[in-house]
Each structure stands twice: as structure tokens, then as C-alpha cells.
Short mmCIF file of C-alpha atoms in Angstrom, two decimals:
data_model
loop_
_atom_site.label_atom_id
_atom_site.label_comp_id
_atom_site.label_asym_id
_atom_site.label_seq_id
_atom_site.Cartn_x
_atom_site.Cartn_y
_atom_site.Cartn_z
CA UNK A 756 -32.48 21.18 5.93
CA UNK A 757 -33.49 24.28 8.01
CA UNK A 758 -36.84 24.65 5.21
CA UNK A 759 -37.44 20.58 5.77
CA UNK A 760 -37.19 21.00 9.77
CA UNK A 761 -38.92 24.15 10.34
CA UNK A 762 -35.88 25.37 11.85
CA UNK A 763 -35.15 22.88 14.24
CA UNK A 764 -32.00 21.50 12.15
CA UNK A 765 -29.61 23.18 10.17
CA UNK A 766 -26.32 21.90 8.41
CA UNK A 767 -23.08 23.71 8.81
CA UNK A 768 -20.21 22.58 6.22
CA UNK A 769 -16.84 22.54 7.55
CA UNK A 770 -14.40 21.42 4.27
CA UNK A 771 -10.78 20.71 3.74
CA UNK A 772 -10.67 18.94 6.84
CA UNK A 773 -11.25 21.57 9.12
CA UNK A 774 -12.98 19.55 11.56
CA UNK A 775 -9.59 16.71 11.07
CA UNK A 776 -9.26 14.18 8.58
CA UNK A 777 -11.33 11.17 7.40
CA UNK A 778 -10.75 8.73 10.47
CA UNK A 779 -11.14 11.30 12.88
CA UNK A 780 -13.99 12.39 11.62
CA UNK A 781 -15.25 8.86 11.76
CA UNK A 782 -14.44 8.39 15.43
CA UNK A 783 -15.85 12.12 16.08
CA UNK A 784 -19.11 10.68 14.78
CA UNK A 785 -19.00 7.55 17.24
CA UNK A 786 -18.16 10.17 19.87
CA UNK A 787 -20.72 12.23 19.32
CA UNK A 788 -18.69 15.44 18.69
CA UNK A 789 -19.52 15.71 14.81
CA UNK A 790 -22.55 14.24 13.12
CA UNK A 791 -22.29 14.25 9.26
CA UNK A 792 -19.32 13.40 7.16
CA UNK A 793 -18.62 11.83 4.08
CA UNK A 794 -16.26 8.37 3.63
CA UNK A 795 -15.95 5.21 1.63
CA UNK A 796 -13.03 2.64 1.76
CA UNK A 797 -11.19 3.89 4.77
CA UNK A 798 -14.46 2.28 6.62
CA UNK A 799 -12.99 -1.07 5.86
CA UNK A 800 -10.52 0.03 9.06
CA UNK A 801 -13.92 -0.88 11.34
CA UNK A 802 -15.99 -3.13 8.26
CA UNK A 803 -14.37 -5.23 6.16
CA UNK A 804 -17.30 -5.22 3.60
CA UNK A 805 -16.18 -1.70 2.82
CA UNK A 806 -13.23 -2.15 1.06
CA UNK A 807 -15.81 -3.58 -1.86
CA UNK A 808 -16.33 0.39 -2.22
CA UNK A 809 -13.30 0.31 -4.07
CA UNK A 810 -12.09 -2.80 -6.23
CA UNK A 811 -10.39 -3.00 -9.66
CA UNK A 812 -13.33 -3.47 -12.02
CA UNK A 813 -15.47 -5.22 -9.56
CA UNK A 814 -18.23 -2.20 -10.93
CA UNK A 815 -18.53 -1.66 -14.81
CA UNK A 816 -20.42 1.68 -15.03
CA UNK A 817 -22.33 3.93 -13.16
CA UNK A 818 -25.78 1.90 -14.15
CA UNK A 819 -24.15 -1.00 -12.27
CA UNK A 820 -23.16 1.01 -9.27
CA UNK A 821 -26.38 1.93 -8.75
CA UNK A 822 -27.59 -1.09 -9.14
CA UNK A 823 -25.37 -2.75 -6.75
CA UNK A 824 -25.46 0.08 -4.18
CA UNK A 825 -29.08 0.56 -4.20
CA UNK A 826 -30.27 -3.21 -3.99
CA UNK A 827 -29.40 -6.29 -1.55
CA UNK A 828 -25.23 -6.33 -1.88
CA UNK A 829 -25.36 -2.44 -1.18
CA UNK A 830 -28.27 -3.68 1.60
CA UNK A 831 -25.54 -5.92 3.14
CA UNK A 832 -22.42 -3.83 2.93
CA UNK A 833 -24.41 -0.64 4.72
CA UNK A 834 -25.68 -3.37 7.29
CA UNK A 835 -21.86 -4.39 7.81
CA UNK A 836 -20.85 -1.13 8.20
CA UNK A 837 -24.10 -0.18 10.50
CA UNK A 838 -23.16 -3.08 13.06
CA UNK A 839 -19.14 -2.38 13.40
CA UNK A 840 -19.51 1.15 13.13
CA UNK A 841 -22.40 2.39 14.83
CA UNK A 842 -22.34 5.03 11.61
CA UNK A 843 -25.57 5.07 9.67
CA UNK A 844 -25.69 5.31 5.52
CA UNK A 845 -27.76 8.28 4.05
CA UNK A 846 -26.56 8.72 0.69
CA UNK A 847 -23.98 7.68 -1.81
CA UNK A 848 -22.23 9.84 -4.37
CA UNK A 849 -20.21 8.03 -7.32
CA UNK A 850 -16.45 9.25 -7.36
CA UNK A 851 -14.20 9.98 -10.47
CA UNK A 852 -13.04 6.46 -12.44
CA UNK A 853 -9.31 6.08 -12.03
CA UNK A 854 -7.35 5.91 -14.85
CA UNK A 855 -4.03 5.07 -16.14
CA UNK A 856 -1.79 8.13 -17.68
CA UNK A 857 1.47 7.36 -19.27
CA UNK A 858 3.73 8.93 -22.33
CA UNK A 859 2.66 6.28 -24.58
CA UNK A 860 -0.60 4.66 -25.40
CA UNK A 861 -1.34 1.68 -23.22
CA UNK A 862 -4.63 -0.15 -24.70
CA UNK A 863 -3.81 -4.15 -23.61
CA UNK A 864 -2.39 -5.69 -20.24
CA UNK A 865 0.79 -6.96 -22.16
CA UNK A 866 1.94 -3.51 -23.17
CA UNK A 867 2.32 -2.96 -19.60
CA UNK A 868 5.43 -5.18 -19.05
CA UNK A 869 7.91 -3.30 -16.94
CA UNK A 870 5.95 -0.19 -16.27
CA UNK A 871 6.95 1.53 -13.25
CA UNK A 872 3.84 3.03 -12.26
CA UNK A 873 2.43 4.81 -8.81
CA UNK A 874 0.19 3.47 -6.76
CA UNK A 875 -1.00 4.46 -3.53
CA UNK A 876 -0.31 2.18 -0.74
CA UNK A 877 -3.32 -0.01 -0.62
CA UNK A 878 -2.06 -3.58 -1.19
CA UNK A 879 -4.92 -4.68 -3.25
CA UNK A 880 -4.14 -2.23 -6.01
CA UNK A 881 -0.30 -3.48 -6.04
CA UNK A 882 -1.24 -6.92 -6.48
CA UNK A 883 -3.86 -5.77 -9.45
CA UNK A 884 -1.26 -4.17 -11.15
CA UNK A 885 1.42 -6.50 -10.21
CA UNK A 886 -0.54 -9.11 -12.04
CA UNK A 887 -1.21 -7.08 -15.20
CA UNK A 888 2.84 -7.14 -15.80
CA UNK A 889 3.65 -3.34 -14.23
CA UNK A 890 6.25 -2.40 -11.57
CA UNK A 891 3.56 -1.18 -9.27
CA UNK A 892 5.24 1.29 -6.73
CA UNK A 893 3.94 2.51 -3.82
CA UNK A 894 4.67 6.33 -3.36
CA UNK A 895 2.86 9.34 -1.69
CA UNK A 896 1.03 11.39 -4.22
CA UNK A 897 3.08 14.41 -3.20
CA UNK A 898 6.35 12.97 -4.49
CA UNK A 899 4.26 11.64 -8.12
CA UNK A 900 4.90 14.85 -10.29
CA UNK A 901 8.79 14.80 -9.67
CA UNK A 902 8.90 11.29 -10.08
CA UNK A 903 7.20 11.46 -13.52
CA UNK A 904 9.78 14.56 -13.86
CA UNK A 905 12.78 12.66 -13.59
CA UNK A 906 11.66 9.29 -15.02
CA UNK A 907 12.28 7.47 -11.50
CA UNK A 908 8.34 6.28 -12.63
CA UNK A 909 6.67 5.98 -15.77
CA UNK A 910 2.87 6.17 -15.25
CA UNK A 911 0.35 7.13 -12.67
CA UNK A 912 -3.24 6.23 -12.27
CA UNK A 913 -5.79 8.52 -10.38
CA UNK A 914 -8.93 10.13 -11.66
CA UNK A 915 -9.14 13.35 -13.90
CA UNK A 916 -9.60 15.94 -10.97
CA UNK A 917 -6.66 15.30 -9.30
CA UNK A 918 -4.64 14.64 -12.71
CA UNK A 919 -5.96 18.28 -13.65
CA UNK A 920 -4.94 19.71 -10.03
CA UNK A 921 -1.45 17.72 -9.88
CA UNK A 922 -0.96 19.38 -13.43
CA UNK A 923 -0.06 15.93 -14.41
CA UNK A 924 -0.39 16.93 -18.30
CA UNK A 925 3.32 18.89 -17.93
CA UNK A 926 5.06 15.35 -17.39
CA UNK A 927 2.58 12.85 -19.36
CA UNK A 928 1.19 13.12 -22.54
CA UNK A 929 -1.89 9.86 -22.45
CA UNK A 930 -4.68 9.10 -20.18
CA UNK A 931 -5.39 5.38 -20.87
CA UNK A 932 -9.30 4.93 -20.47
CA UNK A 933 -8.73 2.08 -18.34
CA UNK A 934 -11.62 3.28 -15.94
CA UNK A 935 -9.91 0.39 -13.37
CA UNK A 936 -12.07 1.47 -10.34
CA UNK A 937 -15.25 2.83 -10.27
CA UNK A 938 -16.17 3.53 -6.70
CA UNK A 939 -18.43 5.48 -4.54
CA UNK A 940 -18.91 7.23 -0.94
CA UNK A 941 -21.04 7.36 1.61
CA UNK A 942 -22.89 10.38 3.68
CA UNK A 943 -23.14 8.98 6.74
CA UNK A 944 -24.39 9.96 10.05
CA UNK A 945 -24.05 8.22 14.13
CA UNK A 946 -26.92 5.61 14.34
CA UNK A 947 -27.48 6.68 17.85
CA UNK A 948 -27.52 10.55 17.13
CA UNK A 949 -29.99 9.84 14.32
CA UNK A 950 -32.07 7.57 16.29
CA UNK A 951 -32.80 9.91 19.35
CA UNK A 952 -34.21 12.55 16.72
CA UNK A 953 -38.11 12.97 16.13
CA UNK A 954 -38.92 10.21 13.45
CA UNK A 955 -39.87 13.51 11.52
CA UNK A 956 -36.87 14.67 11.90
CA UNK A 957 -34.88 11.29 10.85
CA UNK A 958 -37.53 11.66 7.80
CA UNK A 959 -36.24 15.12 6.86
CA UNK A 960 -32.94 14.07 6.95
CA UNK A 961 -32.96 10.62 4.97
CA UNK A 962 -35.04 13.16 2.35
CA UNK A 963 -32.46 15.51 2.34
CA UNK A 964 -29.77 13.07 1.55
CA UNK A 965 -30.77 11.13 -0.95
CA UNK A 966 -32.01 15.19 -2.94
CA UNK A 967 -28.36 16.01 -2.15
CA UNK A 968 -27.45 12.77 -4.10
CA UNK A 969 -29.67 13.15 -6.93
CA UNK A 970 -28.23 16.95 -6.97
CA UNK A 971 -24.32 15.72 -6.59
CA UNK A 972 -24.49 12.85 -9.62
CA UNK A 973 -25.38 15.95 -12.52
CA UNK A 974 -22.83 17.89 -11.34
CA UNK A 975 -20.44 15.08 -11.16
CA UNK A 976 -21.01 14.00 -14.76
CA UNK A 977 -20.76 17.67 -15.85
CA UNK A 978 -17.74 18.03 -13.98
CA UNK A 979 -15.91 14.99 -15.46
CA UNK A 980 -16.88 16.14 -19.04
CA UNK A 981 -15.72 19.65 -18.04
CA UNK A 982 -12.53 17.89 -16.94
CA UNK A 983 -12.04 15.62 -19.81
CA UNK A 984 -12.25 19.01 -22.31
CA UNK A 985 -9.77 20.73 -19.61
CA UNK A 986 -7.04 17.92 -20.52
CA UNK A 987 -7.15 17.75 -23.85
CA UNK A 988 -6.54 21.75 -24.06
CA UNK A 989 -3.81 20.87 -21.95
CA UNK A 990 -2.36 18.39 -25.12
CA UNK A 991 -3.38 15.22 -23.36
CA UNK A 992 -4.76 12.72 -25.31
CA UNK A 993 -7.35 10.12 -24.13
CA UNK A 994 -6.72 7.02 -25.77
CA UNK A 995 -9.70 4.20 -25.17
CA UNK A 996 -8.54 0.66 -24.05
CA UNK A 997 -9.47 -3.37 -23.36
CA UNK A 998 -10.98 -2.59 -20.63
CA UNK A 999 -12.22 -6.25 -20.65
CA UNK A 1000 -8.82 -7.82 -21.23
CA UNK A 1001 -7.32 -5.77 -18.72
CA UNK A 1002 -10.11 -7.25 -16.21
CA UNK A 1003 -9.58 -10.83 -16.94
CA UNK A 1004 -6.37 -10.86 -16.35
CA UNK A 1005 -6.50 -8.85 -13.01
CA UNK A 1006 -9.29 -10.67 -11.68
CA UNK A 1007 -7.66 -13.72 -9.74
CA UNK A 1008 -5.21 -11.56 -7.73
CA UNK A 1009 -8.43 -9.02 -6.78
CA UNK A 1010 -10.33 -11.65 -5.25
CA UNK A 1011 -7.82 -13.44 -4.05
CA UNK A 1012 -6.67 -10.03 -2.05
CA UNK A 1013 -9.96 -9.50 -0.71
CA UNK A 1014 -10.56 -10.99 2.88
CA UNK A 1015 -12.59 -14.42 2.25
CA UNK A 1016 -15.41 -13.02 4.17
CA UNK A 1017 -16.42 -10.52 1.90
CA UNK A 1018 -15.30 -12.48 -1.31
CA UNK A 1019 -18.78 -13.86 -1.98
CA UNK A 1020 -19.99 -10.29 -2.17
CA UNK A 1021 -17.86 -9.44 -4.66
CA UNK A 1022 -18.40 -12.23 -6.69
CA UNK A 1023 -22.31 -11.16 -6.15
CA UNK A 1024 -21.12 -7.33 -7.33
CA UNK A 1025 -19.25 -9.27 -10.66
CA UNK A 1026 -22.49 -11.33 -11.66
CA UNK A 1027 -24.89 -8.40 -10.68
#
């Protein structure tokens, strides 16, 4: 940024919430007090269109997602977000695929019939599971590895980094390729920060983002391969699924979870 602006800008990282976490940061940017950060569903709190940034296989594959962020729903839902948030969207990165592990290979929605499994507490996700035929229960992810330890839960879903980091592969043997949310995150910045800046400036910047996107999505894909081969050292074994059964049968208890304001743009995100 400092090469793009002559100088006149330059971008200091601050991670592991140093600055605070996610929804301060958010109101930090509104304030004024800190101008970059990087957030997806939790927007929802301010724009209900944001909670589309994470929905049970509302988006199929990363071709999808960036066809749906980068034409007229992603438009819409940045728009949303824009007007109830004052926070401007730069950039979007793609974020792990959750997935289901287990001790036993899960590949259809009936085989899930009295699973326990751990879910964060987002309500959507317990009714998607809830009518797949699993025990969904809510549970903080510190608490998940003992759980899976002493049986009080059978499964877990979450994507492969934090499987890998939990160490997850000491307590279940099967990651189920159910690939049940595909969702993305925002860079954002404060509209009215941004706007005050030298149109050069705002130039630099919106340049800046979308190299730091292009940049992020090659390391992410050689980071979930690098993952993936991590695992299976580890004696996990990936087992591939219906992802399209499990889908179906999900599918009335996502949208009829979602706030009817924003339902039509998921239906759009579906048939996109």
C-alpha cells in the first residue's frame, strides 16, 4: 500500500485480536478508531442479508461463490450491508468448507439418526441438522475435544484448520466430505473514512484489495490440500458423501430459518 500511495498510506496488521474481537472491531470502524478489518456473518448483527455469507449448501463450490459474490446478489448483500453499517466491502476471501467428522463413515442423511453432534450456537445450523435426523447440540468449541473424549457427543463439524489445530484426529477417526457450508468474508473498511480520502487514494486501496484477494485464494487452496495430507498422516480418513441428498433434505428448514426478507436472495444464490 505504501508503493501504491507514494507513502501517504501504509497498513499496519494487528492479529489475534489485538485490537478486540470481531464486533468491536466492527463498531471501532463506525467510530473511526480502526479502519480495516476482516468479517462475514457476525454482520448479520447490523444486516440481515449477511447471514447469506454462511448457509448450509446455499453455495456449491468455489466457481459459484464467485459467481454469486462477484455479480448482482453479492451487488445487493454489500449494498445491505453498506446502508446499515456504514462499513464499505473491498474484498472477499473464501473460508475453509465445514465438514462433518465422526468414528464411522457417514455418506447419506439417514445414517445420521441419533447422532449427537456439536454445533455452534447459531440456530440456523441446529435446525439444518435437526432436520437431517442428528441430535444437534449446541456447545462451545472449547469443551468439543473432551466431549468427543468421553462420548457425551459423537461428531463435530468445522473445517480442516481448526480440526488439525483442535487435534480432533486423537478422538475421531472420519471426516465426512459433506462440504455443508461454503462461505466467505469480507475486507471491509468505514464508508466515511474511505470517502474523505483522495479518489487516488480510494483507487489504491480498492486495487490493493482485490491483489490481496487474488493473492489469499492460492494460498487458501494450497493450504487446504496441505491440510487434507496433514489428516490423513494423522490416520483420518476422508470418506466422500451425498452431498446432494444431504441438501434436499436440509433445504426446507434453511430457508425457512432465514428471515423472509432475505429469503428471495437465497433462493436467487440456489438457482444462480
Amino acid at each position: 500500500m505504501a508503493r501504491r500511495t507514494k507513502g501517504a498510506i501504509e497498513i499496519r496488521v494487528f492479529p489475534n485480536e489485538q485490537l478486540g474481537k470481531e464486533t468491536d472491531l466492527i463498531k471501532g470502524i463506525q467510530l473511526g478508531t480502526v479502519d480495516f478489518t476482516i468479517t462475514g456473518e457476525s454482520l448479520q448483527n447490523w444486516a440481515p442479508s449477511a447471514a447469506l455469507l454462511a448457509v448450509p449448501y446455499a453455495v456449491r463450490d468455489l466457481a459459484h461463490m464467485d459467481r454469486v459474490v462477484s455479480g448482482p446478489i453479492g451487488a445487493k448483500i454489500a449494498e445491505d450491508i453498506a446502508a446499515k453499517t456504514q462499513l464499505k466491502t473491498l474484498a472477499y476471501f473464501a473460508r475453509g468448507p465445514r465438514y462433518l467428522t465422526s468414528n464411522r463413515p457417514i455418506t447419506r442423511p439417514e445414517e445420521l439418526n441419533g447422532l449427537k453432534l456439536r454445533v455452534p450456537n447459531v440456530p440456523l445450523f441446529v435446525k439444518f441438522w435437526e432436520a437431517l435426523g442428528a441430535k444437534p447440540t449446541p456447545m462451545a468449541f472449547s469443551e468439543v475435544f473432551t466431549s468427543l473424549q468421553n462420548h457425551t457427543i459423537d461428531a463435530q463439524e468445522n473445517p480442516l484448520a481448526l480440526i488439525k489445530s483442535a487435534s480432533f484426529s486423537e478422538v475421531q477417526s472420519t471426516i465426512n466430505r459433506t462440504e455443508h457450508v461454503l462461505s466467505w468474508i469480507y475486507i471491509v473498511g468505514g464508508t466515511r473514512k474511505l470517502g474523505r480520502l483522495p479518489a487516488e487514494q480510494q483507487a489504491a486501496i480498492a486495487e490493493a484489495a482485490k491483489a490481496a484477494q487474488e493473492y489469499e485464494r492460492a494460498l487458501f487452496l494450497e493450504d487446504e490440500k496441505n491440510l487434507a495430507a496433514e489428516l490423513t498422516a494423522k490416520g483420518m480418513k476422508f470418506v466422500d458423501v451425498d452431498k446432494a441428498a444431504f441438501a434436499s433434505k436440509g433445504k426446507e428448514a434453511v430457508a425457512g430459518a432465514l428471515n423472509a426478507e432475505i429469503r428471495p436472495l437465497y433462493e436467487q444464490i440456489i438457482a444462480a
